[in-house]
């Protein structure tokens, strides 16, 4: 079976979405931690790159639905864990989409929520990003591709370094009891992701064990 | 400044998307197939260019052509 170009669009746009989300998180942390350093520039870029990530994310979903290979439909793209193709891992992609949608919709067009509510809703972006990463590694066909792997490593390392350097260090002198568990959770999440990836998606035979329907296993 | 950097971000993201598209295509189908696909697209857009994928099958012979047996010169 000759792969449809939409399949390549699906994979490439998904990876670009993930990298853009990583940049958005980094800019958001820097904007929050360094409010006096180019505030308009940081906020403007944070917002615009988020919109660009949404555009690539939409392209990713449309390409996945239109690509005839996995027989995905609108229900698979909108209802988590409804797909026959890698049910759990594709479902996580839908979940991450909704988490990111919550962050976007509560920030646009204006912050009408109380600040503390908006802040905690905005922080679900970390969870959305992590779930999107798990989805990309487990559902994508490029987990073992060196270029994709390198970009993924750079994105995770970048977010972790900026998170630890600014988000955790930001309130260190005043609230160490809150910051130590925060740093531990962040490091544990990244280490957990790495250990799981090495023992899961990076292992041979992942396509079968991840839930690819048997009739699709031999075609690609 | 925000506009310039945003435009740079759009160009970089688009360029990366194209590069990853090519990478996934090459890793999935092989570079000759991708070259063939590109040449086919160019050939479809500019039919007068006379481009044809190197790996494409030979054109069918006209009806009624008599096959000729050949031997290798060596």
Short mmCIF file of C-alpha atoms in Angstrom, two decimals:
data_model
loop_
_atom_site.label_atom_id
_atom_site.label_comp_id
_atom_site.label_asym_id
_atom_site.label_seq_id
_atom_site.Cartn_x
_atom_site.Cartn_y
_atom_site.Cartn_z
CA UNK A 1 0.00 0.00 0.00
CA UNK A 2 1.42 3.39 -1.00
CA UNK A 3 1.09 5.82 1.92
CA UNK A 4 -1.15 8.80 1.31
CA UNK A 5 0.62 12.21 1.55
CA UNK A 6 -1.98 13.11 4.21
CA UNK A 7 -0.28 10.62 6.47
CA UNK A 8 2.96 12.60 6.17
CA UNK A 9 1.06 15.85 6.78
CA UNK A 10 -0.51 14.26 9.88
CA UNK A 11 2.85 13.22 11.33
CA UNK A 12 4.80 16.37 10.48
CA UNK A 13 2.07 18.79 11.64
CA UNK A 14 1.68 16.85 14.89
CA UNK A 15 5.39 17.18 15.65
CA UNK A 16 5.40 20.90 14.79
CA UNK A 17 2.37 21.38 17.08
CA UNK A 18 4.24 19.72 19.93
CA UNK A 19 7.34 21.87 19.40
CA UNK A 20 5.27 25.05 19.18
CA UNK A 21 3.46 24.15 22.41
CA UNK A 22 6.86 23.69 24.06
CA UNK A 23 7.91 27.17 22.89
CA UNK A 24 4.60 28.60 24.15
CA UNK A 25 5.17 27.07 27.59
CA UNK A 26 8.74 28.39 27.75
CA UNK A 27 7.57 31.90 26.79
CA UNK A 28 4.72 31.71 29.31
CA UNK A 29 7.09 30.77 32.13
CA UNK A 30 9.55 33.53 31.16
CA UNK A 31 6.73 36.09 30.88
CA UNK A 32 5.49 35.16 34.34
CA UNK A 33 8.87 34.88 36.04
CA UNK A 34 10.46 37.95 34.44
CA UNK A 35 7.55 40.39 34.17
CA UNK A 36 9.75 43.42 33.49
CA UNK A 37 11.85 41.88 30.70
CA UNK A 38 10.26 42.72 27.34
CA UNK A 39 6.73 42.05 28.70
CA UNK A 40 4.87 42.98 25.50
CA UNK A 41 7.25 40.99 23.34
CA UNK A 42 7.03 37.89 25.53
CA UNK A 43 3.25 38.06 25.85
CA UNK A 44 2.71 38.83 22.17
CA UNK A 45 4.91 35.95 21.06
CA UNK A 46 3.36 33.64 23.68
CA UNK A 47 -0.11 34.38 22.29
CA UNK A 48 0.80 34.31 18.60
CA UNK A 49 2.76 31.06 18.81
CA UNK A 50 -0.15 29.53 20.73
CA UNK A 51 -2.46 30.49 17.84
CA UNK A 52 0.06 29.03 15.39
CA UNK A 53 0.17 25.81 17.43
CA UNK A 54 -3.64 25.64 17.23
CA UNK A 55 -3.46 26.03 13.43
CA UNK A 56 -0.96 23.17 13.16
CA UNK A 57 -2.99 21.11 15.63
CA UNK A 58 -6.13 21.55 13.53
CA UNK A 59 -4.16 20.54 10.41
CA UNK A 60 -2.92 17.48 12.35
CA UNK A 61 -6.47 16.41 13.25
CA UNK A 62 -7.90 17.07 9.77
CA UNK A 63 -5.08 15.16 8.09
CA UNK A 64 -5.60 12.24 10.49
CA UNK A 65 -9.32 12.13 9.73
CA UNK A 66 -8.92 12.53 5.96
CA UNK A 67 -6.08 10.02 5.65
CA UNK A 68 -7.77 6.77 4.61
CA UNK A 69 -5.21 4.48 6.32
CA UNK A 70 -6.50 4.34 9.89
CA UNK A 71 -10.17 4.87 8.98
CA UNK A 72 -10.55 7.63 11.56
CA UNK A 73 -13.74 9.67 11.63
CA UNK A 74 -15.04 12.76 13.36
CA UNK A 75 -16.12 10.66 16.36
CA UNK A 76 -12.58 9.31 16.78
CA UNK A 77 -11.23 12.86 16.68
CA UNK A 78 -13.77 14.26 19.15
CA UNK A 79 -14.55 11.44 21.59
CA UNK A 80 -11.62 10.20 23.68
CA UNK A 81 -10.87 6.46 23.53
CA UNK A 82 -13.51 5.79 20.86
CA UNK A 83 -11.05 4.91 18.12
CA UNK A 84 -10.30 1.37 17.01
CA UNK A 85 -6.78 2.47 16.04
CA UNK A 86 -4.44 2.49 19.10
CA UNK A 87 -7.43 3.31 21.30
CA UNK A 88 -5.67 4.44 24.49
CA UNK A 89 -2.90 6.44 22.83
CA UNK A 90 -5.06 8.16 20.25
CA UNK A 91 -7.54 8.91 23.03
CA UNK A 92 -4.81 10.73 24.94
CA UNK A 93 -4.35 12.97 21.90
CA UNK A 94 -8.04 13.91 22.06
CA UNK A 95 -7.74 14.53 25.82
CA UNK A 96 -4.71 16.76 25.32
CA UNK A 97 -6.62 18.67 22.65
CA UNK A 98 -9.44 19.38 25.11
CA UNK A 99 -7.01 20.39 27.87
CA UNK A 100 -5.29 22.83 25.53
CA UNK A 101 -8.69 24.09 24.33
CA UNK A 102 -9.62 24.87 27.96
CA UNK A 103 -6.45 26.94 28.33
CA UNK A 104 -7.08 28.82 25.10
CA UNK A 105 -10.80 29.44 25.64
CA UNK A 106 -10.29 30.75 29.17
CA UNK A 107 -7.61 33.16 27.93
CA UNK A 108 -9.39 34.52 24.87
CA UNK A 109 -10.76 37.00 23.98
CA UNK A 110 -10.23 38.46 27.42
CA UNK A 111 -9.53 37.09 30.83
CA UNK A 112 -13.01 37.31 32.31
CA UNK A 113 -12.40 34.79 35.05
CA UNK A 114 -11.09 35.65 38.51
CA UNK A 115 -7.29 35.69 38.36
CA UNK A 116 -6.77 32.66 40.60
CA UNK A 117 -9.26 30.54 38.61
CA UNK A 118 -7.67 31.61 35.31
CA UNK A 119 -4.20 30.85 36.69
CA UNK A 120 -5.06 27.29 37.70
CA UNK A 121 -6.91 26.64 34.43
CA UNK A 122 -3.89 28.05 32.57
CA UNK A 123 -1.62 25.65 34.41
CA UNK A 124 -3.49 22.67 32.94
CA UNK A 125 -1.35 23.43 29.89
CA UNK A 126 1.49 21.52 31.58
CA UNK A 127 -0.74 18.45 31.79
CA UNK A 128 -2.02 18.96 28.24
CA UNK A 129 1.55 19.23 26.94
CA UNK A 130 2.67 16.09 28.80
CA UNK A 131 -0.35 14.09 27.61
CA UNK A 132 0.29 15.34 24.05
CA UNK A 133 3.87 14.09 24.34
CA UNK A 134 2.72 10.64 25.46
CA UNK A 135 0.23 10.62 22.57
CA UNK A 136 2.96 11.60 20.08
CA UNK A 137 5.38 8.93 21.25
CA UNK A 138 2.80 6.16 21.51
CA UNK A 139 0.55 6.87 18.53
CA UNK A 140 3.04 8.31 16.08
CA UNK A 141 5.04 6.25 13.64
CA UNK A 142 8.16 8.31 14.20
CA UNK A 143 9.09 7.61 17.82
CA UNK A 144 12.28 5.88 16.68
CA UNK A 145 13.05 8.40 13.93
CA UNK A 146 16.27 10.15 14.98
CA UNK A 147 15.22 13.62 13.84
CA UNK A 148 11.88 13.41 15.65
CA UNK A 149 13.59 11.97 18.71
CA UNK A 150 16.17 14.77 18.75
CA UNK A 151 13.47 17.44 18.46
CA UNK A 152 11.45 15.77 21.23
CA UNK A 153 14.49 15.66 23.52
CA UNK A 154 15.27 19.33 22.86
CA UNK A 155 11.67 20.31 23.58
CA UNK A 156 11.46 18.35 26.85
CA UNK A 157 14.89 19.52 28.00
CA UNK A 158 14.07 23.13 27.15
CA UNK A 159 10.79 23.12 29.06
CA UNK A 160 12.29 21.31 32.06
CA UNK A 161 15.32 23.62 32.31
CA UNK A 162 13.21 26.79 32.05
CA UNK A 163 10.62 25.37 34.47
CA UNK A 164 13.25 24.52 37.08
CA UNK A 165 15.28 27.70 36.52
CA UNK A 166 12.42 30.16 36.65
CA UNK A 167 9.14 28.62 37.81
CA UNK A 168 10.67 26.67 40.71
CA UNK A 169 13.46 29.12 41.53
CA UNK A 170 11.05 32.08 41.36
CA UNK A 171 9.61 31.62 44.86
CA UNK A 172 12.43 29.58 46.36
CA UNK A 173 13.50 31.86 49.19
CA UNK A 174 9.97 32.40 50.48
CA UNK A 175 8.21 29.10 49.83
CA UNK A 176 10.74 26.25 49.73
CA UNK A 177 8.20 23.69 51.02
CA UNK A 178 6.09 24.26 47.92
CA UNK A 179 8.98 24.46 45.45
CA UNK A 180 10.81 21.27 46.43
CA UNK A 181 7.81 18.99 45.69
CA UNK A 182 7.16 21.02 42.52
CA UNK A 183 10.71 20.37 41.27
CA UNK A 184 10.46 16.71 42.29
CA UNK A 185 7.16 16.26 40.40
CA UNK A 186 8.60 17.91 37.27
CA UNK A 187 11.76 15.78 37.28
CA UNK A 188 9.79 12.61 38.09
CA UNK A 189 7.34 13.31 35.25
CA UNK A 190 10.15 13.74 32.70
CA UNK A 191 12.08 10.72 34.01
CA UNK A 192 8.89 8.66 33.97
CA UNK A 193 8.21 9.73 30.39
CA UNK A 194 11.76 8.74 29.39
CA UNK A 195 11.66 5.34 31.12
CA UNK A 196 8.24 4.57 29.67
CA UNK A 197 9.36 5.62 26.15
CA UNK A 198 12.49 3.46 26.30
CA UNK A 199 10.51 0.42 27.43
CA UNK A 200 7.49 1.09 25.22
CA UNK A 201 7.37 3.06 21.97
CA UNK A 202 11.11 2.74 21.33
CA UNK A 203 10.96 -1.06 21.54
CA UNK A 204 10.43 -3.26 18.47
CA UNK A 205 6.89 -4.54 18.12
CA UNK A 206 5.30 -1.44 19.64
CA UNK A 207 2.90 -1.10 16.69
CA UNK A 208 1.36 -4.46 17.62
CA UNK A 209 1.35 -4.01 21.40
CA UNK A 210 -0.01 -0.44 21.19
CA UNK A 211 -3.26 -1.64 19.71
CA UNK A 212 -2.91 -1.23 15.96
CA UNK A 213 -5.70 -3.29 14.35
CA UNK A 214 -4.21 -6.52 12.92
CA UNK A 215 -5.46 -5.79 9.40
CA UNK A 216 -3.38 -2.58 9.34
CA UNK A 217 -0.15 -4.04 10.72
CA UNK A 218 1.17 -5.37 7.42
CA UNK A 219 0.24 -2.44 5.25
CA UNK A 220 2.78 0.07 6.60
CA UNK B 1 9.04 43.54 16.90
CA UNK B 2 6.32 41.05 17.90
CA UNK B 3 5.09 40.98 14.30
CA UNK B 4 8.59 40.34 12.95
CA UNK B 5 9.30 37.54 15.40
CA UNK B 6 5.85 36.05 14.80
CA UNK B 7 6.49 36.10 11.06
CA UNK B 8 9.84 34.43 11.72
CA UNK B 9 8.08 31.84 13.86
CA UNK B 10 5.55 31.14 11.10
CA UNK B 11 8.31 30.73 8.51
CA UNK B 12 10.36 28.51 10.85
CA UNK B 13 7.36 26.35 11.76
CA UNK B 14 6.34 26.05 8.11
CA UNK B 15 9.89 25.19 7.07
CA UNK B 16 10.19 22.62 9.82
CA UNK B 17 6.84 21.16 8.79
CA UNK B 18 8.04 20.79 5.18
CA UNK B 19 11.33 19.24 6.33
CA UNK B 20 9.53 16.77 8.58
CA UNK B 21 7.06 16.01 5.79
CA UNK B 22 9.98 15.13 3.50
CA UNK B 23 11.67 13.15 6.27
CA UNK B 24 8.56 11.06 6.97
CA UNK B 25 7.99 10.53 3.25
CA UNK B 26 11.57 9.39 2.65
CA UNK B 27 11.59 7.12 5.70
CA UNK B 28 8.27 5.57 4.69
CA UNK B 29 8.58 5.16 0.95
CA UNK B 30 12.25 5.58 0.05
CA UNK B 31 13.90 8.57 -1.59
CA UNK B 32 13.34 7.34 -5.17
CA UNK B 33 9.57 7.25 -4.63
CA UNK B 34 9.62 10.75 -3.17
CA UNK B 35 11.74 12.00 -6.09
CA UNK B 36 9.28 10.32 -8.43
CA UNK B 37 6.35 11.98 -6.70
CA UNK B 38 8.03 15.41 -6.91
CA UNK B 39 8.88 14.93 -10.58
CA UNK B 40 5.31 13.77 -11.25
CA UNK B 41 3.92 16.91 -9.63
CA UNK B 42 6.31 19.15 -11.63
CA UNK B 43 5.43 17.22 -14.77
CA UNK B 44 1.72 17.71 -14.10
CA UNK B 45 2.14 21.45 -13.52
CA UNK B 46 4.53 21.94 -16.46
CA UNK B 47 3.62 19.26 -18.99
CA UNK B 48 5.94 20.75 -21.60
CA UNK B 49 9.00 20.21 -19.42
CA UNK B 50 9.13 16.56 -20.43
CA UNK B 51 10.01 15.39 -16.91
CA UNK B 52 9.28 11.81 -15.96
CA UNK B 53 10.17 9.91 -12.79
CA UNK B 54 13.34 7.88 -13.31
CA UNK B 55 11.82 4.81 -11.75
CA UNK B 56 8.56 4.96 -13.69
CA UNK B 57 7.47 2.04 -15.82
CA UNK B 58 8.18 2.23 -19.58
CA UNK B 59 5.45 3.62 -21.77
CA UNK B 60 3.19 0.96 -23.31
CA UNK B 61 4.04 0.02 -26.89
CA UNK B 62 1.59 1.01 -29.62
CA UNK B 63 -0.86 -1.73 -30.55
CA UNK B 64 0.38 -4.04 -33.27
CA UNK B 65 4.10 -3.61 -32.52
CA UNK B 66 6.08 -6.77 -33.19
CA UNK B 67 8.40 -7.76 -30.30
CA UNK B 68 12.09 -8.09 -31.26
CA UNK B 69 14.34 -10.62 -29.53
CA UNK B 70 17.76 -9.29 -28.58
CA UNK B 71 20.90 -10.81 -27.13
CA UNK B 72 23.34 -9.25 -24.71
CA UNK B 73 26.43 -7.95 -26.61
CA UNK B 74 28.86 -9.64 -24.25
#
